CSV table of C-alpha atoms in Angstrom, one decimal:
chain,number,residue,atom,x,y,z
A,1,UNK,CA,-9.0,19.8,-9.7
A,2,UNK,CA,-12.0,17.5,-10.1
A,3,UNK,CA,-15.0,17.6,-7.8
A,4,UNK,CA,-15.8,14.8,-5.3
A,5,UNK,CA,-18.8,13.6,-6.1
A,6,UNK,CA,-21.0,11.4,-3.6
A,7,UNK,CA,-20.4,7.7,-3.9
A,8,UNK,CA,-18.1,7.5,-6.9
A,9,UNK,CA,-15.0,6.9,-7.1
A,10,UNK,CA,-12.0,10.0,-6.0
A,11,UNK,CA,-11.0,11.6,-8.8
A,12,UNK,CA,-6.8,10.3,-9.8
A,13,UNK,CA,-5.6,14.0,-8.1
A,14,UNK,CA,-6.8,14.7,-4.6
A,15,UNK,CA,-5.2,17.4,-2.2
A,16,UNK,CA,-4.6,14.0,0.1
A,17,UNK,CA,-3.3,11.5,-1.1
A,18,UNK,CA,-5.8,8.8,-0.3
A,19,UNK,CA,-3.2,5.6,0.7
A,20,UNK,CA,-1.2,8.3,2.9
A,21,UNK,CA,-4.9,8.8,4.6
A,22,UNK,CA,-5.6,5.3,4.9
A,23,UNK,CA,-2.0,4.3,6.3
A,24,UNK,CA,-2.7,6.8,8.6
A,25,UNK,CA,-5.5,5.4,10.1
A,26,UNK,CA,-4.3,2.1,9.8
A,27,UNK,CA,-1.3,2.4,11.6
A,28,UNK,CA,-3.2,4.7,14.4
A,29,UNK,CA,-5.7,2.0,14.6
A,30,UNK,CA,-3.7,-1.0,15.1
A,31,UNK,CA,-0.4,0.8,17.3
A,32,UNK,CA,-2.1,3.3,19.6
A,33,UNK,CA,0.7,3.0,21.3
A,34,UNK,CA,3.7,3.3,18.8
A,35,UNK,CA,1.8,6.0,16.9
A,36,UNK,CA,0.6,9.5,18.3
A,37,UNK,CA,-2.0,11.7,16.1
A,38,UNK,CA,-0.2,11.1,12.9
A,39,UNK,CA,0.0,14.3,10.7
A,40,UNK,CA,0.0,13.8,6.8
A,41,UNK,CA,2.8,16.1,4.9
A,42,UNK,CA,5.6,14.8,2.6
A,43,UNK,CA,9.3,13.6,3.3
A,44,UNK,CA,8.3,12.0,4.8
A,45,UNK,CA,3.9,11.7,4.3
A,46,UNK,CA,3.4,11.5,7.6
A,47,UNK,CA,5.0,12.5,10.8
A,48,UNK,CA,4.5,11.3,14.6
A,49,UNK,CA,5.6,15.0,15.8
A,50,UNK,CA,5.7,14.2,19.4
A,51,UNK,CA,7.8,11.0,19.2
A,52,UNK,CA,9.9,12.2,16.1
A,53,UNK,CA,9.0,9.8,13.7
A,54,UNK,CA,8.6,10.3,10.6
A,55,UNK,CA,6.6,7.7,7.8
A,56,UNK,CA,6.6,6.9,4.2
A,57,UNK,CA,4.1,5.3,2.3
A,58,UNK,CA,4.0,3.3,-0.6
A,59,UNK,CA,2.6,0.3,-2.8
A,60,UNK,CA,3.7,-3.0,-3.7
A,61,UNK,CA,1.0,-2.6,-6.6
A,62,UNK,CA,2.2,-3.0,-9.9
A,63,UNK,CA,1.1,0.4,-12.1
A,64,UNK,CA,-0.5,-1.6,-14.7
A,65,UNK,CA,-2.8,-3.5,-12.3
A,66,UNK,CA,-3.5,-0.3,-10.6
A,67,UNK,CA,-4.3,1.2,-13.4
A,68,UNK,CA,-6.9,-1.3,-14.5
A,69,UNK,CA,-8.3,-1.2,-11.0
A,70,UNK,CA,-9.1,2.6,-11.8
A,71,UNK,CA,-10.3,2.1,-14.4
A,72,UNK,CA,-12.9,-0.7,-13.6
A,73,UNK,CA,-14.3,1.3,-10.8
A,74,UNK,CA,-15.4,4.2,-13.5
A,75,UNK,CA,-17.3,1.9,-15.2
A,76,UNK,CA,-20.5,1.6,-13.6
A,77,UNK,CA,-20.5,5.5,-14.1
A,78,UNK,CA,-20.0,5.0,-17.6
A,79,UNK,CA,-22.6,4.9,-20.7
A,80,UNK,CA,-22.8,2.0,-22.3
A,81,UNK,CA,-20.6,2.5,-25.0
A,82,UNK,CA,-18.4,4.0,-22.8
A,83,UNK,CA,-18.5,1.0,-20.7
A,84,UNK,CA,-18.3,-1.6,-23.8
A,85,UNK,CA,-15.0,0.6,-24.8
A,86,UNK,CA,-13.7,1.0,-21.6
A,87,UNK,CA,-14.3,-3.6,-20.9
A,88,UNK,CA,-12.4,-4.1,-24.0
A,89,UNK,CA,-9.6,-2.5,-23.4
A,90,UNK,CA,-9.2,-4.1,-20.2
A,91,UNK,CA,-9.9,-7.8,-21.6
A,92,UNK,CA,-7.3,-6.7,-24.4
A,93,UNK,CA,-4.6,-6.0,-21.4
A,94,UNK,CA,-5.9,-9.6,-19.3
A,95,UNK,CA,-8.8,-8.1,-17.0
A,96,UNK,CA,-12.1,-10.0,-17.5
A,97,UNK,CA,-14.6,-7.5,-16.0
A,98,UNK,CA,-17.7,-8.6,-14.8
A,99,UNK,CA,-20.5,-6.6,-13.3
A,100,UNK,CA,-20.0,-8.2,-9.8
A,101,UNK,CA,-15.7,-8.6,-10.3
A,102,UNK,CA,-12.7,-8.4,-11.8
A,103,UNK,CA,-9.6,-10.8,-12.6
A,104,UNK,CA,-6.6,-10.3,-14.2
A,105,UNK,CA,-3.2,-12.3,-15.2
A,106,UNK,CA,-2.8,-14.9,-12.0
A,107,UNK,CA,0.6,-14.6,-10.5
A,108,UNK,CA,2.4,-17.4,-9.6
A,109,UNK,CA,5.9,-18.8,-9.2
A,110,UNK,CA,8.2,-22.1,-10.2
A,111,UNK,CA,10.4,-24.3,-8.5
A,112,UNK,CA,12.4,-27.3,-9.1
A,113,UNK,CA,13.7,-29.4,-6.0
A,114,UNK,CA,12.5,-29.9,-2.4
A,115,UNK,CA,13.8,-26.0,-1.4
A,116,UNK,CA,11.1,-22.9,-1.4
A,117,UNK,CA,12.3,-20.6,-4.0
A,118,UNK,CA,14.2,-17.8,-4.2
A,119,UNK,CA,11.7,-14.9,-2.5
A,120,UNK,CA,12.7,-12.2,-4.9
A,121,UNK,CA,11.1,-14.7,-8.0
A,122,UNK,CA,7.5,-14.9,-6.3
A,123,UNK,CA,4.9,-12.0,-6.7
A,124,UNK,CA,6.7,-10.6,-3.3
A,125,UNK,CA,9.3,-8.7,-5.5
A,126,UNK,CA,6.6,-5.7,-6.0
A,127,UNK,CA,7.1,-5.6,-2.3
A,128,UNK,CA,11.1,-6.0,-1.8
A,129,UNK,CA,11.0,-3.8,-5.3
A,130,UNK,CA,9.3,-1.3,-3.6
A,131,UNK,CA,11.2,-1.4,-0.3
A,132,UNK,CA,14.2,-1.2,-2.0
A,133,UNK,CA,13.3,2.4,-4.1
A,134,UNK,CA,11.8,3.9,-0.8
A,135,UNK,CA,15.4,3.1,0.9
A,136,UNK,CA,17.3,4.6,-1.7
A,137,UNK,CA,15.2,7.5,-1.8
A,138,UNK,CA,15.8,7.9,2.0
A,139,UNK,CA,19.1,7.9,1.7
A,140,UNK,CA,19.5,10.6,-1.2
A,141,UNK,CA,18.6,13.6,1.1
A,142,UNK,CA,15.7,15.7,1.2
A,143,UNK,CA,13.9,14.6,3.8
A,144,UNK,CA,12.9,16.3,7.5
A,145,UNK,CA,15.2,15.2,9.9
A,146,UNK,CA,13.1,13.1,12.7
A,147,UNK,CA,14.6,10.3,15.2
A,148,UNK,CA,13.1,7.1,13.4
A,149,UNK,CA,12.1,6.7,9.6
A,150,UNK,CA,9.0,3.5,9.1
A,151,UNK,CA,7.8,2.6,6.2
A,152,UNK,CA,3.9,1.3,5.2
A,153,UNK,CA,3.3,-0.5,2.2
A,154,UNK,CA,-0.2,-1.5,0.8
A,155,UNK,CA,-0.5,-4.7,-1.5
A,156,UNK,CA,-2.7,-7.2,-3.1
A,157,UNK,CA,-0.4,-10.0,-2.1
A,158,UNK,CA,-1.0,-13.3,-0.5
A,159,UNK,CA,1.8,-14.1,2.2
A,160,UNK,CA,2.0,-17.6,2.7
A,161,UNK,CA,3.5,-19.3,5.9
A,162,UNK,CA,7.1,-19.4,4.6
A,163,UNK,CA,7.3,-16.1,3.1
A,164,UNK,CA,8.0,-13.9,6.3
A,165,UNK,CA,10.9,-15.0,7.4
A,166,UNK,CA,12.6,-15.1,3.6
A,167,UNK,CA,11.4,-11.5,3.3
A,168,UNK,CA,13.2,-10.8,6.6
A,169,UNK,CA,16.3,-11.9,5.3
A,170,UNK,CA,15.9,-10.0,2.3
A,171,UNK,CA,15.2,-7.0,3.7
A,172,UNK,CA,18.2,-6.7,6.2
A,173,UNK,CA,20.6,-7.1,3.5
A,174,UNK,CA,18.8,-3.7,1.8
A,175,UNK,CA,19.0,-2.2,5.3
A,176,UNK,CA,22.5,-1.4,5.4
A,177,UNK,CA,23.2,1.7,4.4
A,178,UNK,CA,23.6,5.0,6.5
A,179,UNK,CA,19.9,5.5,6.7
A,180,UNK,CA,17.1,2.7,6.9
A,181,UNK,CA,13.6,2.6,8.0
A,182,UNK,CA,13.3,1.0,11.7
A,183,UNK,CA,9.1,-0.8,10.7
A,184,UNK,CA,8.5,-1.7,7.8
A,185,UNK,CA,4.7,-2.3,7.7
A,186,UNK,CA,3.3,-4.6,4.6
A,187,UNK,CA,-0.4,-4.9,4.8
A,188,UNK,CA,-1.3,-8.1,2.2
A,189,UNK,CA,-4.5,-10.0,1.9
A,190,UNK,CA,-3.9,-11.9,4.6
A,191,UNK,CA,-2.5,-10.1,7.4
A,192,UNK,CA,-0.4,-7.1,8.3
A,193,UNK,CA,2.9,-8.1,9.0
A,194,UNK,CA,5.7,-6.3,10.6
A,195,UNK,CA,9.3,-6.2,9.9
A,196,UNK,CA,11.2,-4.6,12.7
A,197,UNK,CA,14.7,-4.3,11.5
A,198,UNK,CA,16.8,-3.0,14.4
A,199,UNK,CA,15.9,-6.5,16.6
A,200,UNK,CA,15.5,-8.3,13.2
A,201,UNK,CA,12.1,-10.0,13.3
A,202,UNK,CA,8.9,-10.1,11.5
A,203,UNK,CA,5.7,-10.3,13.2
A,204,UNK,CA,2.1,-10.9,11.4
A,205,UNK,CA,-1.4,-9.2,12.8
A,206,UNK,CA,-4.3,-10.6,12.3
A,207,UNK,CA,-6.4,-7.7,10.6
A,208,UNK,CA,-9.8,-9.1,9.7
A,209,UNK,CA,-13.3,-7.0,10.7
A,210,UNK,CA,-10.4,-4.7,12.2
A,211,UNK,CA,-9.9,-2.9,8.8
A,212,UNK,CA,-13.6,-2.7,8.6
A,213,UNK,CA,-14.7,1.1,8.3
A,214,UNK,CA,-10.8,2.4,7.8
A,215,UNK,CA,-11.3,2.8,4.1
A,216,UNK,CA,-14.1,5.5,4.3
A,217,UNK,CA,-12.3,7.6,7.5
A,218,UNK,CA,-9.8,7.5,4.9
A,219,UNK,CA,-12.1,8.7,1.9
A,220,UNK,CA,-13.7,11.1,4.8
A,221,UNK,CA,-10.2,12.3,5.4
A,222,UNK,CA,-9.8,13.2,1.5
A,223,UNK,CA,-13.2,14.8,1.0
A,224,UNK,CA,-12.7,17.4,3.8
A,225,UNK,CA,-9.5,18.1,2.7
A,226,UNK,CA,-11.1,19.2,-0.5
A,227,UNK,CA,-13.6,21.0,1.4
A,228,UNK,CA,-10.9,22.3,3.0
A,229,UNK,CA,-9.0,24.6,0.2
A,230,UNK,CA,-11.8,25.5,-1.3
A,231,UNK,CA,-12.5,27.9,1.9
C-alpha cells in the first residue's frame, strides 16, 4: 500500500476510507446529540454502538468527475512533462486546469412552461441515483443488524430553494420497501440538508466556517490508521 506522504495528496487505497472519516466527523460535529463516538467498520461504515445505529456512506459524485479531481491534485507533484501529459488529458475529457483551478462540463437543466422540472432531470439525479443503489443494497442482506440504518452522502451540488422539498418527494417513494434508511444526510455546496423519512420532512443546516478544520481530522484519521497497521 502506498506511503502517506506529508502534504500531498492520500494515495487512491487507504486502510480508511477517507469520506467514511470525514462523515464521521461531520455528522459528530454537527448532531452531538443524535450521534455517540461513531466507530468506522463496513455494513454498514459506521456504527453508533450505544444507540444501535448503524451508517452508510456514499457520493453523489459522478466517477468521471471524481476521477479528474484525482487527478488534478497529483499535478503540482508532477514533472513537467508529466504535468503537460497529465493537463491534456483532462482538457481532452472537458477539465480546463489552471494552476490556481479547475472547471469541467457545466451542469444544467431545461424546462419548458411555468412548472419547475422534473427533479430526477437536474444534476440532483447523482444524488436520488445514489440513494436509490444504497437502498437496494440495504435491502439485499448482509448487513449488521442495528435498530436504525442513516445514510450520508457527499456532493458537489448546488441545492437551490425549490429542490428540497421535490427531493423529499422523490425519496419517499424509494423508501418503501422492507428496509429504508431513517436520515438521509446530503451535504451540497450550499448547505447540509436533512431528509428525515419516518416524519417525512427535509431540513437544511447552515454549514459555513463549521466545516472548517473537518477535512484534515479526517485526513489525521487516515494517516494514523496507516500508522496504525504498520505496528
Amino acid at each position: 500500500m502506498p506511503k502517506i506522504e506529508q502534504d500531498r495528496p492520500l494515495p487512491s487505497h487507504t486502510k480508511l476510507d477517507y469520506d467514511e472519516c470525514y462523515a464521521k466527523v461531520v455528522l459528530e460535529k454537527f448532531f452531538p446529540d443524535r450521534y455517540v463516538d461513531l466507530l468506522l467498520d463496513d455494513k454498514p461504515d459506521l456504527r453508533d454502538t450505544s444507540n444501535g445505529i448503524g451508517i452508510e456512506v456514499t457520493s453523489a459524485i459522478p466517477q468521471n468527475e471524481q476521477e479528474a479531481m484525482s487527478l488534478a491534485c497529483e499535478i503540482p507533484y508532477l514533472e513537467k512533462e508529466q504535468q503537460d501529459k497529465r493537463i491534456a488529458y483532462l482538457k481532452k475529457a472537458g477539465y480546463n486546469y489552471t494552476k490556481y483551478v479547475m472547471t469541467g462540463p457545466g451542469m444544467g437543466y431545461a424546462w419548458t412552461g411555468l412548472d419547475y422540472p422534473d427533479i430526477r432531470n437536474t444534476w440532483c439525479k447523482y444524488f436520488l441515483s445514489a440513494v436509490e443503489t444504497k437502498m437496494k443494497k440495504l435491502n439485499t442482506g448482509g448487513y449488521a443488524s442495528m435498530k436504525r440504518y442513516d445514510l450520508f452522502v457527499n456532493s458537489e451540488l448546488f441545492i437551490e430553494d425549490w429542490m428540497p422539498d421535490e427531493l423529499l418527494k422523490v425519496l419517499i417513494t424509494y423508501s418503501q420497501r422492507p428496509i429504508n434508511y431513517s436520515f438521509i444526510y446530503l451535504l451540497s455546496l450550499d448547505g447540509l440538508f436533512v431528509f428525515n423519512l419516518e416524519k417525512q420532512t427535509v431540513s437544511p443546516v447552515e454549514t459555513g466556517e463549521k466545516l472548517y478544520g473537518l477535512g484534515m481530522l479526517a485526513r489525521k484519521m487516515v494517516e494514523e490508521g496507516e500508522e496504525d497497521d504498520q505496528t
